[in-house]
Amino acid sequence: MAKIGLEIHGQLTKLESKLFCPCKADYRQFEPNTNICPICMGIPGALPLLNRIAVEKATLIAMALDCKTPNKIAFFRKNYFYPDLPKNFQITQLNVYGNTSIGWEGKISVADKVIRIRRIQLEEDPGRLIYEGANEKTKVTLVDYNRAGTPLVEIVTEPDFETPHEVREFLNILSDLLENLNVSDPGLEGAMRADANVSIEGGSKVEIKNIGSFHDLEKAVHFEITRQQSLAERKIEIVQETRHWDDGRKITVSARTKEEEAEYRYHLEADIPWIRINDDTKNQLQAHMPESISSKKERYVSKYGITSQVADILASDRYFSELFENAKNETNAKDVANMITTDIMGLLDTREKRETSKLSPEHLSDLVECIKSNKITRASAKLALDEIIKNGKSLEQIINDLDLGHVSDKEELSDIITQVLNEEAKAVEDAKLNPEIVNFLVGKVMQKTRGKADPELTLSLLKKSLDFD
Ligand SMILES: [Zn+2]
């Protein structure tokens, strides 16, 4: 059986500024090396200024993961030389003088299993290295320091996972949780990264680094377990080492250099005092903690009678649960929830689409209302939805513009049905033997009315014309 532990690096992307300076935490919008200052560039003499909100948001994460939280936090220097780290040390946390990191001994439920969280620490992200060039000889490495100093939480789990699938489930739950807390946008490139350690029974622990996405993490763990099992079967020793994930070849490869904790020569960061987090602050944070995903889900089911499956999908996604909360009322909640999960999620399935969408909660409640009161059909509602998302016009305007008004006038509908019956003589004959064919004819009527015909009325009029009743 395999044992897997994870180290997740999650950027606090929702913050205004970096961890120790006023530069923007949202570094992605800048030209290379323009979101920098003497502090994040590590110019000698520049002093760090701790971002209070970063400490609060990280504490919120610790609380949401059921961690113990400290009364005092301390920062440490982790010394190493690397081009992406202009100071030659990274400011991070370490629990050597008691527990002084943001949180420890937490837990999170993944399906029926509890995954223990060993600790959470707050630290700064280094800069970014960009490799250019065709091959080893012509390769050029560029450095962009815009990211240097971005607030990051490192979440370290105990080796409680046994399968790559459990790892994947955990990552989904964790990224939903961070999104729900409004501390991070896990969908942003590089916002969530992870290292994994993997061992199988009787073998040494192998660390896998450089895994760029959660999707690859599952693959990397799977590859590593298979590799180790294959060695064990052939009685070859599994050595303790660090391996890198090769994104191109989708395999892990041995890292040439040994990376061990002792080499970092950690010491206390004397430029930042120990910070007290008193009970008042903790209580306030707790009181303003966003409702958890599981509690939202329960509320959706018990209060609005939404099915557990729909409630689960809705509650797990911050964007859509907000849309739901703002569009629903006492009577339409179930329909709003269904419209979001069946129609809207498919239309707004990427970040870009959500950002440019003009759909408001009012549009959504109007749509549900119009379907309920038979003003438009569900098929027309879909057309209207497309338009709303594009141009944000009012539903009334769109119904007029596109002539989506319901055809529920008996005479008008009867005329159309007569036309269809004339055109579809073969189907009419078949329908006499097989009543199921009627649905085909309903479809034809819908086509002719561009989805505007009242389906129930159409069916009943068709049956009458065919002498079915
Ligand atoms: Zn800066």
CSV table of C-alpha atoms and ligand atoms in Angstrom, one decimal:
chain,number,residue,atom,x,y,z
A,1,MET,CA,0.0,0.0,0.0
A,2,ALA,CA,1.2,3.5,-0.8
A,3,LYS,CA,1.6,6.4,1.6
A,4,ILE,CA,1.3,9.9,0.1
A,5,GLY,CA,1.8,13.2,1.8
A,6,LEU,CA,1.4,16.7,0.2
A,7,GLU,CA,2.8,20.1,0.5
A,8,ILE,CA,0.5,22.6,-1.2
A,9,HIS,CA,1.5,26.2,-2.0
A,10,GLY,CA,-1.5,28.4,-2.4
A,11,GLN,CA,-1.1,32.1,-3.2
A,12,LEU,CA,-3.4,34.5,-1.4
A,13,THR,CA,-4.4,36.0,-4.8
A,14,LYS,CA,-7.3,38.1,-3.3
A,15,LEU,CA,-5.0,40.4,-1.4
A,16,GLU,CA,-4.2,43.9,-2.4
A,17,SER,CA,-0.4,43.9,-1.7
A,18,LYS,CA,2.5,41.5,-1.3
A,19,LEU,CA,3.5,40.0,2.0
A,20,PHE,CA,6.1,42.5,3.0
A,21,CYS,CA,5.8,45.5,0.7
A,22,PRO,CA,3.1,47.6,-1.0
A,23,CYS,CA,3.7,46.1,-4.5
A,24,LYS,CA,0.6,44.4,-5.9
A,25,ALA,CA,-0.2,40.8,-5.0
A,26,ASP,CA,-1.9,40.6,-8.4
A,27,TYR,CA,1.4,40.5,-10.3
A,28,ARG,CA,0.0,38.9,-13.4
A,29,GLN,CA,-1.2,42.2,-14.9
A,30,PHE,CA,2.3,43.7,-15.1
A,31,GLU,CA,5.1,43.8,-17.7
A,32,PRO,CA,8.1,41.8,-16.4
A,33,ASN,CA,10.0,43.4,-13.5
A,34,THR,CA,7.7,46.4,-13.1
A,35,ASN,CA,5.9,45.3,-9.9
A,36,ILE,CA,8.9,45.5,-7.7
A,37,CYS,CA,10.4,47.7,-5.0
A,38,PRO,CA,13.6,47.7,-2.8
A,39,ILE,CA,11.8,45.5,-0.2
A,40,CYS,CA,10.8,42.6,-2.6
A,41,MET,CA,14.0,43.0,-4.5
A,42,GLY,CA,16.0,42.5,-1.3
A,43,ILE,CA,18.1,45.6,-1.6
A,44,PRO,CA,20.4,45.8,1.5
A,45,GLY,CA,18.9,48.0,4.2
A,46,ALA,CA,15.2,47.7,3.0
A,47,LEU,CA,13.0,46.5,5.8
A,48,PRO,CA,10.0,44.3,5.5
A,49,LEU,CA,6.5,45.5,6.5
A,50,LEU,CA,4.2,42.6,7.4
A,51,ASN,CA,0.8,42.7,5.6
A,52,ARG,CA,-1.7,42.3,8.4
A,53,ILE,CA,-4.5,41.2,6.1
A,54,ALA,CA,-2.3,38.3,4.9
A,55,VAL,CA,-1.9,37.1,8.5
A,56,GLU,CA,-5.7,37.3,9.0
A,57,LYS,CA,-6.5,35.5,5.8
A,58,ALA,CA,-4.0,32.8,6.5
A,59,THR,CA,-5.4,32.4,10.0
A,60,LEU,CA,-8.9,32.1,8.4
A,61,ILE,CA,-7.6,29.2,6.3
A,62,ALA,CA,-6.1,27.6,9.4
A,63,MET,CA,-9.4,27.9,11.2
A,64,ALA,CA,-11.4,26.5,8.2
A,65,LEU,CA,-9.0,23.5,8.2
A,66,ASP,CA,-9.7,22.9,11.9
A,67,CYS,CA,-6.1,23.8,12.9
A,68,LYS,CA,-4.9,24.9,16.2
A,69,THR,CA,-3.8,28.6,15.9
A,70,PRO,CA,-0.9,30.3,17.8
A,71,ASN,CA,-1.0,33.3,20.1
A,72,LYS,CA,2.2,34.5,18.6
A,73,ILE,CA,3.7,34.0,15.2
A,74,ALA,CA,7.3,34.3,14.2
A,75,PHE,CA,9.1,34.4,10.8
A,76,PHE,CA,12.3,32.7,9.8
A,77,ARG,CA,14.9,33.1,7.1
A,78,LYS,CA,15.4,30.1,4.9
A,79,ASN,CA,18.7,30.7,3.3
A,80,TYR,CA,19.5,29.5,-0.2
A,81,PHE,CA,20.9,31.0,-3.4
A,82,TYR,CA,18.7,30.8,-6.4
A,83,PRO,CA,18.2,33.4,-9.2
A,84,ASP,CA,14.5,33.8,-8.5
A,85,LEU,CA,15.3,34.8,-4.9
A,86,PRO,CA,17.0,38.3,-4.9
A,87,LYS,CA,17.5,38.4,-1.1
A,88,ASN,CA,19.2,34.9,-1.0
A,89,PHE,CA,16.8,33.9,1.7
A,90,GLN,CA,13.0,33.3,1.8
A,91,ILE,CA,11.0,34.6,4.7
A,92,THR,CA,8.9,31.7,5.9
A,93,GLN,CA,7.9,30.1,9.2
A,94,LEU,CA,9.2,27.2,11.2
A,95,ASN,CA,8.0,25.6,14.4
A,96,VAL,CA,11.2,25.4,16.4
A,97,TYR,CA,10.4,27.8,19.2
A,98,GLY,CA,7.1,26.1,19.9
A,99,ASN,CA,4.3,26.4,17.4
A,100,THR,CA,4.7,29.8,15.9
A,101,SER,CA,3.4,29.1,12.4
A,102,ILE,CA,-0.1,30.1,11.3
A,103,GLY,CA,-1.7,26.8,12.2
A,104,TRP,CA,-1.0,23.1,13.0
A,105,GLU,CA,-2.8,19.8,13.7
A,106,GLY,CA,-5.8,20.4,11.5
A,107,LYS,CA,-7.9,18.0,9.5
A,108,ILE,CA,-10.1,17.9,6.4
A,109,SER,CA,-12.6,15.2,5.4
A,110,VAL,CA,-12.2,13.6,2.0
A,111,ALA,CA,-15.1,11.2,1.3
A,112,ASP,CA,-15.2,8.9,4.3
A,113,LYS,CA,-11.6,9.6,5.3
A,114,VAL,CA,-10.0,12.2,7.5
A,115,ILE,CA,-6.7,13.7,6.1
A,116,ARG,CA,-4.6,15.3,8.9
A,117,ILE,CA,-3.0,18.7,8.3
A,118,ARG,CA,0.4,18.8,9.9
A,119,ARG,CA,0.9,22.6,9.7
A,120,ILE,CA,0.2,25.7,7.7
A,121,GLN,CA,2.8,28.4,7.3
A,122,LEU,CA,2.8,31.9,5.7
A,123,GLU,CA,5.6,32.7,3.4
A,124,GLU,CA,6.6,34.7,0.4
A,125,ASP,CA,6.7,33.4,-3.2
A,126,PRO,CA,10.0,33.8,-5.0
A,127,GLY,CA,10.2,35.3,-8.5
A,128,ARG,CA,9.7,33.4,-11.7
A,129,LEU,CA,12.2,31.8,-14.0
A,130,ILE,CA,11.4,31.7,-17.6
A,131,TYR,CA,13.4,29.3,-19.8
A,132,GLU,CA,13.8,30.2,-23.4
A,133,GLY,CA,15.8,28.7,-26.3
A,134,ALA,CA,15.7,25.5,-28.3
A,135,ASN,CA,18.1,23.3,-26.6
A,136,GLU,CA,20.5,23.0,-23.6
A,137,LYS,CA,23.3,24.9,-25.4
A,138,THR,CA,21.2,27.9,-26.6
A,139,LYS,CA,19.0,28.0,-23.5
A,140,VAL,CA,18.5,31.4,-21.9
A,141,THR,CA,16.9,31.8,-18.5
A,142,LEU,CA,15.0,35.1,-17.8
A,143,VAL,CA,14.0,36.2,-14.4
A,144,ASP,CA,10.8,38.1,-13.6
A,145,TYR,CA,10.6,39.4,-10.0
A,146,ASN,CA,7.0,40.6,-10.2
A,147,ARG,CA,5.9,37.5,-8.3
A,148,ALA,CA,8.7,37.9,-5.6
A,149,GLY,CA,7.0,38.5,-2.2
A,150,THR,CA,3.5,37.4,-3.2
A,151,PRO,CA,1.8,36.0,0.0
A,152,LEU,CA,1.7,32.2,0.0
A,153,VAL,CA,0.3,29.6,2.4
A,154,GLU,CA,2.1,26.3,2.6
A,155,ILE,CA,-0.2,23.5,3.7
A,156,VAL,CA,1.5,20.4,4.8
A,157,THR,CA,-0.5,17.2,5.2
A,158,GLU,CA,0.4,14.0,7.1
A,159,PRO,CA,1.1,11.0,4.7
A,160,ASP,CA,-2.6,9.9,5.0
A,161,PHE,CA,-3.4,9.4,1.3
A,162,GLU,CA,-3.3,5.9,-0.2
A,163,THR,CA,-4.3,6.5,-3.8
A,164,PRO,CA,-3.8,9.2,-6.5
A,165,HIS,CA,-7.6,9.4,-6.6
A,166,GLU,CA,-7.7,10.5,-2.9
A,167,VAL,CA,-5.1,13.1,-3.7
A,168,ARG,CA,-7.2,14.5,-6.5
A,169,GLU,CA,-10.4,14.5,-4.3
A,170,PHE,CA,-8.5,16.4,-1.6
A,171,LEU,CA,-7.2,19.0,-4.0
A,172,ASN,CA,-10.7,19.6,-5.4
A,173,ILE,CA,-12.1,20.1,-1.9
A,174,LEU,CA,-9.2,22.3,-0.8
A,175,SER,CA,-9.4,24.6,-3.8
A,176,ASP,CA,-13.1,24.9,-3.4
A,177,LEU,CA,-12.5,25.8,0.3
A,178,LEU,CA,-9.9,28.4,-0.5
A,179,GLU,CA,-12.2,29.9,-3.2
A,180,ASN,CA,-15.1,29.9,-0.8
A,181,LEU,CA,-13.1,31.7,1.9
A,182,ASN,CA,-12.4,34.4,-0.8
A,183,VAL,CA,-8.7,34.3,-0.1
A,184,SER,CA,-7.6,32.7,-3.4
A,185,ASP,CA,-8.6,32.1,-7.0
A,186,PRO,CA,-7.2,28.6,-7.5
A,187,GLY,CA,-8.0,28.8,-11.2
A,188,LEU,CA,-5.2,31.4,-11.9
A,189,GLU,CA,-2.1,30.0,-13.5
A,190,GLY,CA,0.4,29.2,-10.8
A,191,ALA,CA,-1.9,30.1,-7.9
A,192,MET,CA,-1.8,26.5,-6.5
A,193,ARG,CA,1.3,24.3,-6.8
A,194,ALA,CA,2.3,21.2,-4.9
A,195,ASP,CA,5.0,18.8,-4.0
A,196,ALA,CA,4.3,15.2,-3.0
A,197,ASN,CA,6.1,12.6,-1.1
A,198,VAL,CA,5.4,9.0,-2.0
A,199,SER,CA,6.5,5.7,-0.5
A,200,ILE,CA,5.4,2.1,-0.7
A,201,GLU,CA,5.6,-0.5,2.0
A,202,GLY,CA,9.2,-1.3,2.8
A,203,GLY,CA,10.6,1.5,0.6
A,204,SER,CA,12.2,4.9,1.3
A,205,LYS,CA,10.3,8.2,0.9
A,206,VAL,CA,10.6,9.9,-2.5
A,207,GLU,CA,9.8,13.6,-2.9
A,208,ILE,CA,8.4,14.9,-6.2
A,209,LYS,CA,8.8,18.6,-6.9
A,210,ASN,CA,8.0,21.0,-9.7
A,211,ILE,CA,4.4,19.9,-10.2
A,212,GLY,CA,2.7,22.8,-12.0
A,213,SER,CA,-0.9,21.8,-11.8
A,214,PHE,CA,-3.3,19.7,-9.7
A,215,HIS,CA,-4.1,17.6,-12.7
A,216,ASP,CA,-0.4,16.7,-13.1
A,217,LEU,CA,-0.1,16.0,-9.4
A,218,GLU,CA,-2.4,13.1,-9.6
A,219,LYS,CA,-0.5,11.8,-12.7
A,220,ALA,CA,2.9,12.3,-11.0
A,221,VAL,CA,1.8,10.4,-7.9
A,222,HIS,CA,0.4,7.6,-10.0
A,223,PHE,CA,3.6,7.4,-12.0
A,224,GLU,CA,5.7,7.4,-8.9
A,225,ILE,CA,3.7,4.6,-7.2
A,226,THR,CA,4.0,2.5,-10.4
A,227,ARG,CA,7.7,3.1,-10.6
A,228,GLN,CA,8.3,2.2,-7.0
A,229,GLN,CA,6.2,-1.0,-7.3
A,230,SER,CA,8.1,-2.0,-10.4
A,231,LEU,CA,11.4,-1.6,-8.6
A,232,ALA,CA,10.2,-3.5,-5.6
A,233,GLU,CA,9.0,-6.4,-7.8
A,234,ARG,CA,12.4,-6.6,-9.3
A,235,LYS,CA,14.0,-6.4,-5.8
A,236,ILE,CA,15.8,-3.2,-6.7
A,237,GLU,CA,16.3,-0.8,-3.8
A,238,ILE,CA,14.1,2.4,-3.7
A,239,VAL,CA,16.5,5.2,-2.7
A,240,GLN,CA,15.4,8.2,-0.8
A,241,GLU,CA,15.7,11.1,-3.2
A,242,THR,CA,14.1,14.2,-4.7
A,243,ARG,CA,12.6,13.7,-8.2
A,244,HIS,CA,11.3,16.3,-10.5
A,245,TRP,CA,8.1,16.0,-12.5
A,246,ASP,CA,8.9,16.2,-16.2
A,247,ASP,CA,5.9,17.9,-17.7
A,248,GLY,CA,6.7,17.1,-21.3
A,249,ARG,CA,7.4,13.4,-20.8
A,250,LYS,CA,4.9,13.0,-17.9
A,251,ILE,CA,7.4,11.1,-15.8
A,252,THR,CA,9.4,11.8,-12.7
A,253,VAL,CA,13.2,12.1,-13.0
A,254,SER,CA,15.9,12.1,-10.4
A,255,ALA,CA,17.1,15.5,-9.3
A,256,ARG,CA,20.8,15.9,-9.6
A,257,THR,CA,21.3,17.9,-6.4
A,258,LYS,CA,20.4,16.7,-3.0
A,259,GLU,CA,18.0,19.0,-1.2
A,260,GLU,CA,17.8,18.6,2.5
A,261,GLU,CA,16.3,20.8,5.2
A,262,ALA,CA,19.5,21.1,7.2
A,263,GLU,CA,21.2,23.0,4.4
A,264,TYR,CA,18.9,25.9,4.6
A,265,ARG,CA,20.4,27.2,7.9
A,266,TYR,CA,17.1,28.6,9.1
A,267,HIS,CA,17.3,31.5,11.6
A,268,LEU,CA,14.9,33.9,13.1
A,269,GLU,CA,14.0,36.9,10.9
A,270,ALA,CA,15.0,39.7,13.2
A,271,ASP,CA,13.6,42.4,11.0
A,272,ILE,CA,10.0,41.3,11.8
A,273,PRO,CA,9.0,41.2,15.5
A,274,TRP,CA,6.9,38.3,16.9
A,275,ILE,CA,3.3,39.1,16.2
A,276,ARG,CA,0.7,38.5,18.8
A,277,ILE,CA,-2.7,37.2,17.7
A,278,ASN,CA,-5.0,37.7,20.6
A,279,ASP,CA,-8.3,35.9,21.3
A,280,ASP,CA,-10.4,39.0,20.3
A,281,THR,CA,-8.8,38.9,16.8
A,282,LYS,CA,-9.4,35.2,16.5
A,283,ASN,CA,-13.0,35.5,17.6
A,284,GLN,CA,-13.6,38.3,15.2
A,285,LEU,CA,-12.1,36.3,12.3
A,286,GLN,CA,-14.3,33.3,13.3
A,287,ALA,CA,-17.4,35.5,13.4
A,288,HIS,CA,-16.8,36.8,9.9
A,289,MET,CA,-15.8,33.4,8.4
A,290,PRO,CA,-17.8,32.8,5.2
A,291,GLU,CA,-20.4,30.0,5.5
A,292,SER,CA,-18.7,26.6,4.8
A,293,ILE,CA,-19.5,24.7,1.7
A,294,SER,CA,-21.0,21.8,3.7
A,295,SER,CA,-23.3,24.1,5.7
A,296,LYS,CA,-24.4,25.9,2.5
A,297,LYS,CA,-25.2,22.5,0.9
A,298,GLU,CA,-27.3,21.4,3.9
A,299,ARG,CA,-29.2,24.7,3.9
A,300,TYR,CA,-29.9,24.4,0.2
A,301,VAL,CA,-31.4,21.0,0.7
A,302,SER,CA,-33.3,21.6,3.9
A,303,LYS,CA,-34.6,25.1,3.3
A,304,TYR,CA,-35.3,25.0,-0.5
A,305,GLY,CA,-35.8,21.3,-1.2
A,306,ILE,CA,-33.0,21.3,-3.8
A,307,THR,CA,-31.7,17.9,-4.6
A,308,SER,CA,-28.5,16.9,-2.8
A,309,GLN,CA,-26.6,16.5,-6.1
A,310,VAL,CA,-27.6,20.0,-7.4
A,311,ALA,CA,-26.9,21.5,-3.9
A,312,ASP,CA,-23.5,20.0,-3.9
A,313,ILE,CA,-22.5,21.4,-7.3
A,314,LEU,CA,-23.9,24.8,-6.4
A,315,ALA,CA,-22.4,25.1,-2.9
A,316,SER,CA,-18.9,24.1,-4.1
A,317,ASP,CA,-18.6,26.9,-6.6
A,318,ARG,CA,-18.3,30.4,-5.2
A,319,TYR,CA,-19.3,32.2,-8.3
A,320,PHE,CA,-22.5,30.2,-8.9
A,321,SER,CA,-23.5,30.0,-5.3
A,322,GLU,CA,-23.3,33.8,-5.1
A,323,LEU,CA,-25.4,34.1,-8.3
A,324,PHE,CA,-27.9,31.7,-6.7
A,325,GLU,CA,-28.0,33.6,-3.4
A,326,ASN,CA,-28.7,36.9,-5.1
A,327,ALA,CA,-31.3,35.6,-7.6
A,328,LYS,CA,-33.4,33.3,-5.4
A,329,ASN,CA,-36.4,34.2,-3.3
A,330,GLU,CA,-38.8,32.1,-1.1
A,331,THR,CA,-40.6,30.7,-4.1
A,332,ASN,CA,-38.1,30.3,-7.0
A,333,ALA,CA,-35.0,28.9,-5.3
A,334,LYS,CA,-35.4,25.4,-6.7
A,335,ASP,CA,-35.9,26.6,-10.3
A,336,VAL,CA,-33.1,29.1,-10.0
A,337,ALA,CA,-30.7,26.3,-8.8
A,338,ASN,CA,-31.8,24.1,-11.6
A,339,MET,CA,-31.3,26.7,-14.2
A,340,ILE,CA,-27.8,27.5,-13.0
A,341,THR,CA,-26.7,23.9,-13.0
A,342,THR,CA,-28.4,22.7,-16.2
A,343,ASP,CA,-28.0,25.8,-18.4
A,344,ILE,CA,-25.8,28.5,-17.1
A,345,MET,CA,-22.8,26.5,-15.9
A,346,GLY,CA,-22.3,25.1,-19.4
A,347,LEU,CA,-22.5,28.5,-20.9
A,348,LEU,CA,-20.1,30.1,-18.4
A,349,ASP,CA,-17.6,27.3,-18.1
A,350,THR,CA,-14.4,29.4,-18.2
A,351,ARG,CA,-13.0,32.3,-16.2
A,352,GLU,CA,-13.0,34.5,-19.4
A,353,LYS,CA,-16.7,33.8,-20.1
A,354,ARG,CA,-17.6,34.6,-16.5
A,355,GLU,CA,-15.7,37.8,-16.5
A,356,THR,CA,-17.3,39.1,-19.7
A,357,SER,CA,-20.8,37.7,-18.9
A,358,LYS,CA,-23.5,40.4,-18.5
A,359,LEU,CA,-25.9,38.1,-16.7
A,360,SER,CA,-27.2,39.5,-13.4
A,361,PRO,CA,-29.2,37.9,-10.6
A,362,GLU,CA,-32.2,40.0,-11.7
A,363,HIS,CA,-32.0,38.5,-15.2
A,364,LEU,CA,-32.0,35.0,-13.7
A,365,SER,CA,-35.0,35.6,-11.5
A,366,ASP,CA,-36.9,37.2,-14.4
A,367,LEU,CA,-36.1,34.2,-16.6
A,368,VAL,CA,-37.4,31.7,-14.0
A,369,GLU,CA,-40.5,33.8,-13.5
A,370,CYS,CA,-41.3,34.1,-17.2
A,371,ILE,CA,-41.0,30.3,-17.6
A,372,LYS,CA,-43.2,29.7,-14.6
A,373,SER,CA,-45.9,32.1,-15.8
A,374,ASN,CA,-45.8,30.5,-19.3
A,375,LYS,CA,-44.6,33.7,-20.9
A,376,ILE,CA,-41.7,31.9,-22.7
A,377,THR,CA,-40.8,28.2,-23.1
A,378,ARG,CA,-37.7,26.7,-21.7
A,379,ALA,CA,-36.3,26.5,-25.2
A,380,SER,CA,-36.8,30.2,-25.7
A,381,ALA,CA,-35.3,30.9,-22.3
A,382,LYS,CA,-32.1,29.2,-23.5
A,383,LEU,CA,-32.0,31.6,-26.5
A,384,ALA,CA,-32.6,34.5,-24.3
A,385,LEU,CA,-29.9,33.4,-21.9
A,386,ASP,CA,-27.4,33.4,-24.7
A,387,GLU,CA,-28.3,37.0,-25.6
A,388,ILE,CA,-28.3,38.2,-22.0
A,389,ILE,CA,-24.9,36.8,-21.4
A,390,LYS,CA,-23.7,38.6,-24.5
A,391,ASN,CA,-25.3,42.0,-24.2
A,392,GLY,CA,-27.0,42.3,-20.8
A,393,LYS,CA,-30.2,43.7,-22.2
A,394,SER,CA,-33.4,43.2,-20.1
A,395,LEU,CA,-35.3,40.0,-20.6
A,396,GLU,CA,-38.4,41.9,-21.7
A,397,GLN,CA,-36.3,43.7,-24.4
A,398,ILE,CA,-34.8,40.4,-25.6
A,399,ILE,CA,-38.2,38.7,-25.8
A,400,ASN,CA,-39.3,41.6,-28.0
A,401,ASP,CA,-36.2,41.8,-30.1
A,402,LEU,CA,-36.1,38.1,-30.8
A,403,ASP,CA,-39.8,37.6,-30.9
A,404,LEU,CA,-39.6,34.9,-28.2
A,405,GLY,CA,-43.1,35.3,-26.9
A,406,HIS,CA,-44.9,32.1,-26.2
A,407,VAL,CA,-47.2,30.7,-28.9
A,408,SER,CA,-50.1,29.5,-26.7
A,409,ASP,CA,-52.8,30.8,-29.0
A,410,LYS,CA,-54.8,27.7,-30.0
A,411,GLU,CA,-55.7,28.9,-33.4
A,412,GLU,CA,-52.2,29.9,-34.3
A,413,LEU,CA,-50.8,26.7,-33.0
A,414,SER,CA,-53.5,24.6,-34.8
A,415,ASP,CA,-52.5,26.2,-38.1
A,416,ILE,CA,-48.9,25.3,-37.5
A,417,ILE,CA,-49.9,21.7,-36.5
A,418,THR,CA,-51.9,21.3,-39.7
A,419,GLN,CA,-48.9,22.4,-41.7
A,420,VAL,CA,-46.7,19.9,-40.0
A,421,LEU,CA,-49.2,17.1,-40.4
A,422,ASN,CA,-49.3,17.8,-44.1
A,423,GLU,CA,-45.6,17.9,-44.5
A,424,GLU,CA,-45.0,14.8,-42.4
A,425,ALA,CA,-47.5,12.3,-43.9
A,426,LYS,CA,-45.2,9.4,-43.4
A,427,ALA,CA,-44.8,10.1,-39.7
A,428,VAL,CA,-48.5,10.6,-39.3
A,429,GLU,CA,-49.1,7.1,-40.7
A,430,ASP,CA,-46.4,5.7,-38.4
A,431,ALA,CA,-47.8,7.4,-35.4
A,432,LYS,CA,-51.0,5.5,-35.7
A,433,LEU,CA,-49.0,2.3,-35.1
A,434,ASN,CA,-46.5,3.7,-32.7
A,435,PRO,CA,-47.8,6.5,-30.5
A,436,GLU,CA,-44.2,7.4,-29.5
A,437,ILE,CA,-43.8,9.0,-32.9
A,438,VAL,CA,-46.0,11.9,-31.7
A,439,ASN,CA,-42.9,13.2,-29.9
A,440,PHE,CA,-41.2,13.6,-33.3
A,441,LEU,CA,-44.2,15.6,-34.5
A,442,VAL,CA,-44.0,17.8,-31.3
A,443,GLY,CA,-40.4,18.4,-32.2
A,444,LYS,CA,-41.3,19.5,-35.7
A,445,VAL,CA,-43.9,22.0,-34.3
A,446,MET,CA,-41.2,23.3,-32.0
A,447,GLN,CA,-38.8,23.7,-34.9
A,448,LYS,CA,-41.4,25.7,-36.8
A,449,THR,CA,-42.1,28.0,-33.9
A,450,ARG,CA,-38.4,28.2,-33.0
A,451,GLY,CA,-39.1,26.6,-29.6
A,452,LYS,CA,-41.9,29.0,-28.7
A,453,ALA,CA,-44.8,26.6,-28.8
A,454,ASP,CA,-46.4,25.7,-25.5
A,455,PRO,CA,-45.3,22.0,-25.3
A,456,GLU,CA,-48.3,20.7,-23.4
A,457,LEU,CA,-50.8,22.5,-25.6
A,458,THR,CA,-49.0,21.3,-28.7
A,459,LEU,CA,-49.1,17.7,-27.5
A,460,SER,CA,-52.8,17.8,-26.7
A,461,LEU,CA,-53.7,19.5,-30.0
A,462,LEU,CA,-51.6,17.0,-31.9
A,463,LYS,CA,-53.3,14.0,-30.2
A,464,LYS,CA,-56.6,15.5,-31.0
A,465,SER,CA,-55.7,15.9,-34.7
A,466,LEU,CA,-54.5,12.4,-34.8
A,467,ASP,CA,-57.6,11.1,-33.0
A,468,PHE,CA,-55.6,9.6,-30.2
A,469,ASP,CA,-57.8,10.7,-27.3
B,1,ZN,ZN,7.8,45.3,-3.5
